[in-house]
Amino acid sequence: MATDTETGARALAVEIQGLEVSTYDGRPILHAIDLTVPRGQVLGLAGETGSGKSTLGLAMMGHYRPGLRRSSGSVVVSGHDLALLSMGALRRLRGNEIAYVPQDPVMALNPALRVREAFSEAAGAHQLATADADARLVRLLQKVGLPHDQAFLKRYPHELSGGQQQRLAIAIGFALEPSVVVMDEPTTGLDSPTKLAVMALVRELSESVGASVVVISHDLRMLMAFTDRMIVMCEGRIVDDAASSALEREATHAYTRRLLAALPDPLAHRSRRESGSGAVAANALEVRQLRASYSGIEITHSIEFDLAWGTCLALVGESGSGKTTLARCVAGFHHEFKGEVHWNGERLSARVGRRTPEQLAGVQYVSQNPFSALNPRRSVGASLAAGARLSGGLPAKAAAAEARHMLERVGLQTEHFDRMPRELSGGQRQRVALARALLARPTLLVCDEVTSSLDVSVQAEIVALLQRLQREEQLSMLFITHDLALVSSIADRVMVLKEGSCVEQGPVQQVLEHPRAEYSKRLLALNRTIADERMDRESAHAGGPAAYHTTRAVHVPADPASGLPRVSG
């Protein structure tokens, strides 16, 4: 007969006691972490960049980044103390019992392997029969919303969109139905429909096979909506531990309350005065009949819009809607298009190399991937100073001073000036990329998902910075995002794109509160679904301590007409 202790141990998927992680020279990274994850629980790990959440997630895999070591404490997964396992036993445990889905899907996908081969490699490493692997591959691709036809299975990772790469990495992570899955920022950069579908899948898999899932994320709203319990970390310590639905009410630490206060307000547009009311402002940007193509295949269809000086137009839509292609046409990085783009009354060449110096400085593009703006062989300061010299004609000393000043304006310290890009976090790199663009003193800023990888407090700071620049310098912005709450906070107008066509555009309050297009209504309904999930968990939590561990699975079937998950209402 099993003892109470043995029964309790079997009920835990992960048990961490007194875990301390430090650098080899003794600098502490994690401080005396005590944490248990019951079987079947979906746990959210929240905190800003540098809080230690990713280090803790990797420790559950028995892995520590170069330069780090476990200095004390234990990590037990499915009854196995990871520190006592041989390397061979640890490798067998990974995949079979615990899987890891990294933040950057490129890290999880071999660029030389096609979709089918990548999945088969993961299955073959753990002796899964080919027929079983194929059947499981098709089933998982369907669940994560990816095609499963032969053409898709033969694609390489570079032929997939960022969202498709992320969903494929998640499917591979769940390939062997492990007991524990650690997911590092699984929804970063995904549009709302895909984000909802991915997290609904996470809950469904967790509850159907009894898997525990640890979701590491800076997206507090998503964690509160779709996880059972949340851990908030700050400087390597756990500062709050609460039921996800009750975190806003029960947060005890000032750090957690600050993170919650920094969340963008989805109703912010109601208190913002519409720009340009009562007068017609001169336009910073005019786009007419823009039809962009790839290899002769039309991607965007006769797009037209105006952007007034000092205002922000948000482009929203799911992955593949054409919003990034449209933004790259404006910036001059995608020249295969017909139609006209006018900035400051001047027609812009489709090719960035044929634009005047004034046009190049006036229209600045900040991409979702900050590495595209940074030379990996140059320090941050060298890259920024070079930009200041090029755009402003400043001597070296003045350019360096201007670069340091701009670092401070985007929320970084002067100590970051001499660091290499690889030494910065993802959020820090994005802020450097933004600083580089702002050094050109642009009048039009094209922002492609620039806040998607940032912590909520940093996101709020960047949004506040952009809003201040709008006020002080009449900066105009084309802002691509999938975060509708962010649209409400920063945009004056919004354009909704679907399959390369504009289905609706207008003042942000009109579109968000009284959408006309069915597709717009579905996008907004998906956003409300996330809020509804939170309310469901709040109701479950009110029923008792155990209730929030057994909440219902969320099944979101696809709507054939729109390609979005079908949502009632």
Coordinates of C-alpha atoms in Angstrom, one line a residue:
M1 CA 0.0 0.0 0.0
A2 CA 1.4 3.4 -1.1
T3 CA 2.2 5.9 1.6
D4 CA 0.8 9.4 1.6
T5 CA 4.3 10.7 0.7
E6 CA 4.5 8.3 -2.3
T7 CA 1.0 9.3 -3.4
G8 CA 1.9 13.0 -3.1
A9 CA 5.1 12.5 -5.1
R10 CA 3.3 10.8 -7.9
A11 CA 0.8 13.7 -8.0
L12 CA 3.6 16.1 -8.8
A13 CA 5.1 16.5 -12.3
V14 CA 7.8 18.8 -11.1
E15 CA 9.2 19.3 -7.7
I16 CA 12.0 21.9 -7.1
Q17 CA 13.5 22.4 -3.7
G18 CA 16.1 25.1 -2.7
L19 CA 17.3 25.5 -6.2
E20 CA 20.1 28.0 -6.6
V21 CA 21.8 28.8 -9.9
S22 CA 24.9 30.9 -10.2
T23 CA 27.7 31.9 -12.5
Y24 CA 31.0 30.1 -12.1
D25 CA 32.4 33.1 -10.3
G26 CA 29.6 32.9 -7.7
R27 CA 27.2 35.6 -8.9
P28 CA 23.7 34.3 -8.0
I29 CA 21.0 34.0 -10.8
L30 CA 18.3 32.0 -9.0
H31 CA 17.8 32.3 -5.2
A32 CA 16.4 29.3 -3.2
I33 CA 13.6 28.4 -5.6
D34 CA 10.9 26.2 -4.1
L35 CA 8.2 25.2 -6.6
T36 CA 5.9 22.3 -7.3
V37 CA 3.8 21.7 -10.4
P38 CA 0.9 19.2 -10.0
R39 CA 0.2 16.8 -12.9
G40 CA -2.1 18.3 -15.5
Q41 CA -1.6 21.9 -14.3
V42 CA -0.9 24.8 -16.7
L43 CA 1.6 27.0 -14.9
G44 CA 2.5 30.5 -16.0
L45 CA 5.9 31.9 -15.3
A46 CA 5.9 35.7 -15.6
G47 CA 8.5 38.4 -15.1
E48 CA 10.5 41.0 -17.0
T49 CA 13.7 40.3 -19.0
G50 CA 16.4 39.1 -16.6
S51 CA 14.0 37.9 -13.9
G52 CA 15.3 34.4 -14.2
K53 CA 12.1 32.8 -15.7
S54 CA 13.9 31.2 -18.7
T55 CA 16.8 30.0 -16.5
L56 CA 14.2 28.3 -14.3
G57 CA 12.4 26.7 -17.3
L58 CA 15.7 25.3 -18.6
A59 CA 16.6 24.0 -15.1
M60 CA 13.4 21.8 -15.4
M61 CA 15.2 20.2 -18.4
G62 CA 18.4 19.7 -16.5
H63 CA 20.1 22.3 -18.7
Y64 CA 22.0 25.4 -17.7
R65 CA 23.3 28.0 -20.2
P66 CA 27.1 28.3 -20.7
G67 CA 28.6 30.0 -17.7
L68 CA 25.9 28.9 -15.3
R69 CA 25.7 26.0 -12.9
R70 CA 23.4 24.5 -10.3
S71 CA 25.0 25.5 -7.0
S72 CA 22.5 23.8 -4.7
G73 CA 19.0 22.3 -4.5
S74 CA 17.2 19.7 -6.5
V75 CA 14.9 19.4 -9.6
V76 CA 12.7 16.3 -9.7
V77 CA 10.7 15.6 -12.9
S78 CA 8.2 12.7 -12.9
G79 CA 10.0 11.2 -9.9
H80 CA 13.5 11.5 -11.5
D81 CA 16.1 13.7 -9.7
L82 CA 17.8 15.3 -12.7
A83 CA 21.1 15.8 -10.9
L84 CA 21.5 12.0 -10.4
L85 CA 20.8 11.0 -14.0
S86 CA 23.6 10.1 -16.4
M87 CA 23.7 12.1 -19.6
G88 CA 22.2 9.2 -21.6
A89 CA 19.3 8.8 -19.1
L90 CA 18.7 12.6 -19.2
R91 CA 18.6 12.5 -23.0
R92 CA 16.0 9.7 -22.9
L93 CA 14.0 11.7 -20.3
R94 CA 13.9 14.7 -22.6
G95 CA 11.2 14.2 -25.2
N96 CA 9.7 11.1 -23.5
E97 CA 8.9 12.8 -20.2
I98 CA 9.7 16.5 -20.6
A99 CA 9.9 18.7 -23.7
Y100 CA 11.1 22.2 -24.4
V101 CA 9.8 24.7 -27.0
P102 CA 12.2 27.6 -27.3
Q103 CA 11.2 31.2 -27.8
D104 CA 12.8 31.4 -31.2
P105 CA 11.4 28.6 -33.4
V106 CA 14.4 28.7 -35.6
M107 CA 16.4 27.2 -32.7
A108 CA 14.0 24.2 -32.7
L109 CA 14.0 23.6 -36.4
N110 CA 16.9 22.2 -38.5
P111 CA 17.1 24.5 -41.6
A112 CA 18.2 21.5 -43.7
L113 CA 15.1 19.3 -42.8
R114 CA 11.7 19.6 -44.4
V115 CA 8.6 19.6 -42.2
R116 CA 8.0 15.9 -42.4
E117 CA 11.7 15.1 -41.8
A118 CA 11.9 17.4 -38.8
F119 CA 9.0 15.6 -37.1
S120 CA 10.3 12.2 -38.1
E121 CA 13.7 13.0 -36.6
A122 CA 12.1 13.8 -33.3
A123 CA 10.0 10.7 -33.4
G124 CA 12.8 8.5 -34.6
A125 CA 15.1 9.6 -31.8
H126 CA 12.7 8.0 -29.4
Q127 CA 11.8 4.9 -31.5
L128 CA 8.3 5.9 -32.6
A129 CA 7.2 3.7 -35.6
T130 CA 7.0 5.6 -38.9
A131 CA 3.2 4.9 -39.4
D132 CA 2.5 6.2 -35.8
A133 CA 4.7 9.2 -36.4
D134 CA 2.9 10.1 -39.6
A135 CA -0.5 9.8 -38.0
R136 CA 0.6 11.8 -35.0
L137 CA 2.1 14.5 -37.3
V138 CA -1.1 15.0 -39.2
R139 CA -3.2 15.1 -36.0
L140 CA -0.9 17.7 -34.4
L141 CA -0.6 19.8 -37.5
Q142 CA -4.4 20.0 -37.7
K143 CA -4.6 20.9 -34.0
V144 CA -2.1 23.8 -34.3
G145 CA -3.8 25.1 -37.5
L146 CA -1.2 24.1 -40.0
P147 CA -1.8 22.4 -43.4
H148 CA -0.9 18.7 -43.6
D149 CA -0.9 18.3 -47.4
Q150 CA 2.2 16.9 -49.2
A151 CA 3.2 20.4 -50.5
F152 CA 3.4 21.7 -46.9
L153 CA 5.2 18.6 -45.5
K154 CA 7.9 19.2 -48.1
R155 CA 8.6 22.8 -47.1
Y156 CA 11.8 23.9 -45.4
P157 CA 11.6 26.2 -42.3
H158 CA 12.7 29.2 -44.2
E159 CA 9.6 28.8 -46.5
L160 CA 7.3 29.2 -43.5
S161 CA 6.1 32.4 -41.9
G162 CA 7.2 33.2 -38.4
G163 CA 3.8 32.1 -37.0
Q164 CA 4.0 28.8 -38.9
Q165 CA 7.5 28.1 -37.6
Q166 CA 6.3 28.7 -34.1
R167 CA 3.3 26.4 -34.5
L168 CA 5.5 23.7 -36.0
A169 CA 7.9 23.9 -33.1
I170 CA 5.0 23.4 -30.7
A171 CA 3.7 20.4 -32.6
I172 CA 7.2 18.8 -32.5
G173 CA 7.4 19.6 -28.7
F174 CA 4.2 17.6 -28.2
A175 CA 5.2 14.8 -30.6
L176 CA 5.8 12.2 -27.9
E177 CA 3.0 13.3 -25.5
P178 CA 5.5 14.1 -22.7
S179 CA 4.4 14.5 -19.1
V180 CA 5.8 18.0 -18.9
V181 CA 6.2 20.7 -21.6
V182 CA 8.2 23.9 -21.0
M183 CA 7.2 26.6 -23.4
D184 CA 9.4 29.7 -23.6
E185 CA 7.4 32.7 -24.9
P186 CA 5.2 30.4 -27.2
T187 CA 2.9 33.2 -28.4
T188 CA 5.4 36.1 -28.9
G189 CA 4.9 37.6 -32.3
L190 CA 1.8 35.6 -33.1
D191 CA -1.5 37.3 -34.2
S192 CA -4.5 37.1 -31.9
P193 CA -6.3 34.2 -33.8
T194 CA -3.1 32.1 -33.8
K195 CA -2.3 33.0 -30.2
L196 CA -5.8 32.0 -29.1
A197 CA -5.6 28.7 -31.1
V198 CA -2.1 27.9 -29.6
M199 CA -3.1 28.5 -26.0
A200 CA -6.4 26.7 -26.5
L201 CA -4.4 23.7 -27.9
V202 CA -2.1 23.9 -24.9
R203 CA -5.1 23.6 -22.5
E204 CA -6.7 20.9 -24.6
L205 CA -3.5 18.7 -24.6
S206 CA -2.9 19.3 -21.0
E207 CA -6.3 18.2 -20.0
S208 CA -6.7 15.3 -22.5
V209 CA -3.4 13.6 -21.7
G210 CA -2.7 14.9 -18.2
A211 CA 0.4 16.8 -19.3
S212 CA 1.7 19.6 -17.1
V213 CA 2.6 22.7 -19.1
V214 CA 4.9 25.5 -17.9
V215 CA 4.3 28.6 -20.0
I216 CA 7.1 31.3 -19.8
S217 CA 5.7 34.6 -21.1
H218 CA 5.6 38.4 -20.6
D219 CA 2.0 38.4 -21.9
L220 CA 0.2 38.7 -18.6
R221 CA -3.2 38.9 -20.1
M222 CA -2.7 35.6 -22.0
L223 CA -1.3 33.9 -18.9
M224 CA -4.2 35.1 -16.7
A225 CA -6.7 33.9 -19.3
F226 CA -5.3 30.4 -20.1
T227 CA -3.2 29.2 -17.2
D228 CA -4.3 27.7 -13.9
R229 CA -1.6 29.3 -11.7
M230 CA 0.9 32.0 -12.0
I231 CA 4.4 32.5 -10.6
V232 CA 5.9 36.0 -10.8
M233 CA 9.7 36.3 -10.7
C234 CA 11.9 39.3 -10.0
E235 CA 15.7 39.2 -9.9
G236 CA 15.8 35.5 -9.6
R237 CA 13.2 35.1 -6.8
I238 CA 9.6 34.1 -6.7
V239 CA 7.7 37.2 -5.5
D240 CA 4.1 36.1 -6.1
D241 CA 2.3 32.7 -6.5
A242 CA -1.4 32.8 -7.0
A243 CA -4.3 31.4 -9.0
S244 CA -4.2 33.1 -12.4
S245 CA -7.7 34.3 -12.2
A246 CA -7.0 35.9 -8.8
L247 CA -3.6 37.4 -9.4
E248 CA -4.9 41.0 -9.9
R249 CA -6.8 40.8 -6.6
E250 CA -4.3 38.8 -4.6
A251 CA -0.9 40.1 -5.8
T252 CA 1.1 40.9 -2.7
H253 CA 4.4 42.2 -4.1
A254 CA 4.9 45.8 -5.4
Y255 CA 6.7 44.4 -8.5
T256 CA 3.7 42.4 -9.5
R257 CA 1.3 45.3 -9.0
R258 CA 3.6 47.4 -11.2
L259 CA 3.5 44.9 -14.0
L260 CA -0.3 44.7 -13.8
A261 CA -0.6 48.5 -13.8
A262 CA 1.6 48.6 -17.0
L263 CA -0.9 46.5 -19.1
P264 CA -2.3 48.5 -22.0
D265 CA -5.9 49.6 -21.5
P266 CA -8.2 48.0 -24.2
L267 CA -10.6 51.0 -23.7
A268 CA -8.0 53.7 -23.8
H269 CA -9.4 55.0 -27.1
R270 CA -12.6 56.2 -25.3
S271 CA -10.6 58.9 -23.4
R272 CA -8.5 59.9 -26.4
R273 CA -9.5 62.8 -28.6
E274 CA -9.7 61.9 -32.3
S275 CA -6.9 63.6 -34.2
G276 CA -7.8 66.0 -36.9
S277 CA -11.4 66.6 -35.8
G278 CA -12.8 69.8 -37.3
A279 CA -10.0 70.2 -39.8
V280 CA -8.3 68.3 -42.6
A281 CA -4.6 67.7 -41.8
A282 CA -1.9 67.5 -44.4
N283 CA -0.9 63.9 -45.0
A284 CA 2.4 62.5 -44.1
L285 CA 1.8 59.4 -46.2
E286 CA -0.5 58.6 -49.1
V287 CA -0.8 55.1 -50.6
R288 CA -2.8 54.5 -53.8
Q289 CA -3.8 51.3 -55.5
L290 CA -0.8 49.4 -54.0
R291 CA -0.6 45.8 -55.4
A292 CA 2.4 44.0 -54.0
S293 CA 3.6 40.7 -55.5
Y294 CA 6.0 37.9 -54.8
S295 CA 7.4 36.1 -58.0
G296 CA 4.4 37.5 -59.9
I297 CA 1.8 36.3 -57.4
E298 CA -0.2 39.3 -56.1
I299 CA -0.2 39.5 -52.3
T300 CA -1.9 42.8 -51.5
H301 CA -4.8 44.0 -53.6
S302 CA -5.3 47.7 -54.4
I303 CA -4.6 49.0 -50.9
E304 CA -5.4 52.7 -50.3
F305 CA -5.0 54.9 -47.2
D306 CA -3.9 58.3 -45.9
L307 CA -1.8 59.0 -42.8
A308 CA -2.1 62.5 -41.4
W309 CA 0.9 64.2 -39.8
G310 CA 1.3 63.3 -36.1
T311 CA -1.1 60.4 -36.2
C312 CA -0.8 56.7 -35.9
L313 CA -2.5 54.1 -38.2
A314 CA -2.5 50.5 -36.9
L315 CA -2.5 47.6 -39.4
V316 CA -4.1 44.5 -37.9
G317 CA -4.8 41.1 -39.3
E318 CA -3.7 37.5 -38.9
S319 CA -0.4 36.0 -40.2
G320 CA -0.4 36.1 -44.0
S321 CA -2.8 39.1 -44.3
G322 CA -0.2 41.2 -46.0
K323 CA 0.4 43.8 -43.3
T324 CA 4.2 43.3 -43.2
T325 CA 4.5 43.3 -47.0
L326 CA 2.6 46.6 -47.1
A327 CA 4.8 48.1 -44.5
R328 CA 8.0 47.0 -46.4
C329 CA 6.7 48.5 -49.6
V330 CA 6.3 51.9 -47.8
A331 CA 9.8 51.5 -46.3
G332 CA 11.3 50.6 -49.7
F333 CA 12.4 47.1 -48.8
H334 CA 9.9 45.3 -51.1
H335 CA 10.0 46.8 -54.6
E336 CA 7.8 44.3 -56.5
F337 CA 4.6 46.4 -56.4
K338 CA 2.4 48.6 -58.5
G339 CA 0.7 51.7 -57.3
E340 CA 2.0 54.8 -55.6
V341 CA 3.5 55.7 -52.3
H342 CA 3.8 59.4 -51.4
W343 CA 5.7 60.8 -48.4
N344 CA 5.5 64.5 -47.6
G345 CA 4.0 65.1 -51.0
E346 CA 6.8 63.3 -52.8
R347 CA 6.4 60.1 -54.7
L348 CA 8.8 57.4 -53.2
S349 CA 10.7 55.1 -55.5
A350 CA 9.8 51.4 -54.9
R351 CA 13.5 50.7 -54.4
V352 CA 15.1 52.1 -51.2
G353 CA 18.4 52.6 -53.1
R354 CA 16.8 55.2 -55.4
R355 CA 15.4 57.4 -52.6
T356 CA 16.9 60.7 -51.7
P357 CA 18.8 61.1 -48.4
E358 CA 15.9 63.2 -47.1
Q359 CA 13.5 60.4 -47.9
L360 CA 15.7 57.7 -46.4
A361 CA 16.0 59.7 -43.2
G362 CA 12.4 60.7 -43.1
V363 CA 10.9 57.2 -43.4
Q364 CA 12.4 54.7 -40.9
Y365 CA 11.5 51.0 -40.5
V366 CA 11.8 49.1 -37.2
S367 CA 11.4 45.4 -37.8
Q368 CA 10.1 42.6 -35.5
N369 CA 13.6 41.1 -35.6
P370 CA 16.0 43.6 -34.0
F371 CA 19.0 41.7 -35.4
S372 CA 18.1 43.1 -38.8
A373 CA 19.1 46.6 -37.6
L374 CA 22.3 45.6 -35.7
N375 CA 25.7 44.5 -36.9
P376 CA 26.6 41.5 -34.8
R377 CA 30.3 42.4 -35.0
R378 CA 29.8 46.0 -33.8
S379 CA 29.1 47.2 -30.3
V380 CA 25.7 48.9 -29.7
G381 CA 27.5 52.3 -29.4
A382 CA 29.4 51.8 -32.6
S383 CA 26.2 50.9 -34.5
L384 CA 24.3 53.9 -33.1
A385 CA 27.1 56.4 -33.5
A386 CA 27.5 55.3 -37.2
G387 CA 23.8 56.0 -37.7
A388 CA 24.1 59.4 -36.1
R389 CA 27.1 60.3 -38.3
L390 CA 25.4 59.1 -41.4
S391 CA 22.0 60.8 -40.9
G392 CA 23.1 63.9 -39.0
G393 CA 26.6 64.5 -40.4
L394 CA 28.0 64.7 -36.8
P395 CA 31.7 64.3 -35.9
A396 CA 32.6 61.1 -34.1
K397 CA 32.5 62.6 -30.5
A398 CA 29.1 64.4 -31.0
A399 CA 27.7 61.2 -32.7
A400 CA 28.7 59.1 -29.7
A401 CA 27.1 61.6 -27.3
E402 CA 23.9 61.6 -29.3
A403 CA 23.9 57.8 -29.3
R404 CA 24.2 57.7 -25.5
H405 CA 21.4 60.2 -25.2
M406 CA 19.1 58.2 -27.5
L407 CA 19.9 55.0 -25.5
E408 CA 18.5 56.8 -22.4
R409 CA 15.4 58.0 -24.3
V410 CA 14.5 54.4 -25.1
G411 CA 15.0 53.2 -21.5
L412 CA 18.5 51.8 -21.6
Q413 CA 21.6 52.7 -19.6
T414 CA 24.8 54.2 -20.9
E415 CA 26.5 51.0 -19.8
H416 CA 24.8 49.3 -22.8
F417 CA 26.8 51.5 -25.1
D418 CA 29.9 49.2 -25.2
R419 CA 28.0 45.9 -25.2
M420 CA 27.6 43.6 -28.2
P421 CA 24.1 42.7 -29.5
R422 CA 24.5 39.1 -28.4
E423 CA 25.0 40.4 -24.8
L424 CA 21.6 42.0 -24.7
S425 CA 18.2 40.5 -24.1
G426 CA 15.6 40.4 -26.9
G427 CA 13.8 43.4 -25.4
Q428 CA 17.0 45.4 -25.1
R429 CA 17.9 44.7 -28.7
Q430 CA 14.5 45.9 -29.8
R431 CA 15.0 49.2 -28.0
V432 CA 18.4 49.6 -29.5
A433 CA 16.8 49.1 -33.0
L434 CA 14.3 51.7 -32.1
A435 CA 17.0 54.1 -31.0
R436 CA 18.9 53.6 -34.3
A437 CA 15.8 54.5 -36.2
L438 CA 15.1 57.6 -34.1
L439 CA 18.6 58.9 -34.6
A440 CA 17.7 59.7 -38.2
R441 CA 15.0 62.2 -36.9
P442 CA 12.3 60.6 -39.0
T443 CA 8.9 62.1 -39.6
L444 CA 7.4 58.7 -40.4
L445 CA 8.1 55.6 -38.4
V446 CA 7.1 52.2 -39.7
C447 CA 6.9 49.8 -36.7
D448 CA 6.5 46.1 -37.4
E449 CA 5.5 44.3 -34.2
V450 CA 8.1 46.3 -32.3
T451 CA 6.6 45.5 -28.9
S452 CA 5.7 41.8 -29.4
S453 CA 8.9 40.6 -27.6
L454 CA 8.9 43.2 -24.8
D455 CA 7.8 42.8 -21.2
V456 CA 4.6 44.6 -20.3
S457 CA 6.3 47.3 -18.4
V458 CA 8.9 47.9 -21.1
Q459 CA 6.1 47.8 -23.7
A460 CA 4.3 50.5 -21.8
E461 CA 7.5 52.6 -21.7
I462 CA 8.0 52.2 -25.4
V463 CA 4.4 53.1 -26.2
A464 CA 4.7 56.1 -23.9
L465 CA 7.9 57.1 -25.7
L466 CA 6.3 56.8 -29.1
Q467 CA 3.2 58.8 -28.0
R468 CA 5.5 61.6 -26.6
L469 CA 7.4 61.7 -29.9
Q470 CA 4.1 62.1 -31.7
R471 CA 3.2 65.0 -29.6
E472 CA 6.6 66.7 -29.5
E473 CA 7.8 66.1 -33.1
Q474 CA 4.5 65.5 -35.0
L475 CA 5.9 62.0 -35.7
S476 CA 3.6 59.9 -37.8
M477 CA 3.5 56.1 -37.4
L478 CA 2.4 53.0 -39.3
F479 CA 2.1 50.5 -36.5
I480 CA 1.7 46.8 -37.2
T481 CA 0.5 44.7 -34.3
H482 CA -1.8 41.8 -33.3
D483 CA -2.4 43.3 -29.8
L484 CA -5.9 44.9 -30.0
A485 CA -5.4 46.5 -26.6
L486 CA -2.3 48.1 -27.9
V487 CA -4.2 49.4 -30.9
S488 CA -6.6 51.0 -28.5
S489 CA -3.8 52.7 -26.6
I490 CA -1.7 54.1 -29.4
A491 CA -3.6 54.3 -32.7
D492 CA -5.8 57.1 -34.1
R493 CA -7.0 55.0 -37.0
V494 CA -7.0 51.3 -37.7
M495 CA -7.0 49.2 -41.0
V496 CA -8.0 45.6 -40.9
L497 CA -6.4 43.4 -43.5
K498 CA -7.5 39.9 -44.7
E499 CA -5.7 37.9 -47.4
G500 CA -4.1 41.1 -48.8
S501 CA -7.3 43.2 -48.9
C502 CA -8.5 46.0 -46.7
V503 CA -11.8 44.9 -45.3
E504 CA -12.3 47.9 -43.0
Q505 CA -10.6 51.1 -41.9
G506 CA -11.6 54.1 -39.8
P507 CA -11.2 55.8 -36.5
V508 CA -10.0 53.4 -33.8
Q509 CA -13.1 53.8 -31.6
Q510 CA -15.5 53.2 -34.6
V511 CA -13.7 50.1 -35.7
L512 CA -13.1 48.6 -32.3
E513 CA -16.6 49.3 -30.9
H514 CA -18.8 49.2 -34.0
P515 CA -17.0 47.1 -36.7
R516 CA -18.8 46.6 -40.0
A517 CA -16.9 43.8 -41.6
E518 CA -17.6 40.2 -40.4
Y519 CA -13.8 39.6 -40.3
S520 CA -13.3 42.5 -38.0
K521 CA -16.1 41.3 -35.7
R522 CA -14.4 37.9 -35.5
L523 CA -11.0 39.4 -34.6
L524 CA -12.7 41.4 -31.8
A525 CA -14.7 38.4 -30.7
L526 CA -11.4 36.5 -30.3
N527 CA -10.1 39.2 -28.1
R528 CA -13.3 39.0 -26.0
T529 CA -12.8 35.2 -25.8
I530 CA -9.6 35.7 -23.9
A531 CA -11.3 37.9 -21.5
D532 CA -14.1 35.3 -21.1
E533 CA -11.6 32.7 -20.3
R534 CA -10.3 34.8 -17.5
M535 CA -13.8 35.3 -16.1
D536 CA -14.4 31.5 -16.3
R537 CA -11.3 31.0 -14.2
E538 CA -12.4 33.6 -11.8
S539 CA -15.7 31.8 -11.4
A540 CA -13.9 28.5 -11.0
H541 CA -11.6 30.0 -8.4
A542 CA -14.6 31.2 -6.4
G543 CA -15.7 27.6 -6.2
G544 CA -12.8 26.6 -4.1
P545 CA -9.0 26.0 -4.2
A546 CA -9.2 22.9 -6.4
A547 CA -11.6 24.3 -8.9
Y548 CA -9.1 26.3 -10.9
H549 CA -7.0 23.2 -11.6
T550 CA -9.8 21.5 -13.4
T551 CA -11.2 24.1 -15.7
R552 CA -12.7 23.1 -19.0
A553 CA -10.8 22.5 -22.2
V554 CA -11.1 25.3 -24.8
H555 CA -12.0 24.0 -28.2
V556 CA -11.9 26.6 -31.0
P557 CA -12.9 25.0 -34.3
A558 CA -11.9 26.8 -37.5
D559 CA -14.4 28.8 -39.5
P560 CA -14.1 27.8 -43.2
A561 CA -15.1 31.2 -44.5
S562 CA -12.6 33.3 -42.6
G563 CA -9.9 30.8 -41.6
L564 CA -10.2 32.1 -38.0
P565 CA -11.3 30.0 -35.0
R566 CA -15.1 30.1 -34.8
V567 CA -16.3 32.1 -31.9
S568 CA -19.9 32.5 -30.9
G569 CA -21.4 36.0 -30.4

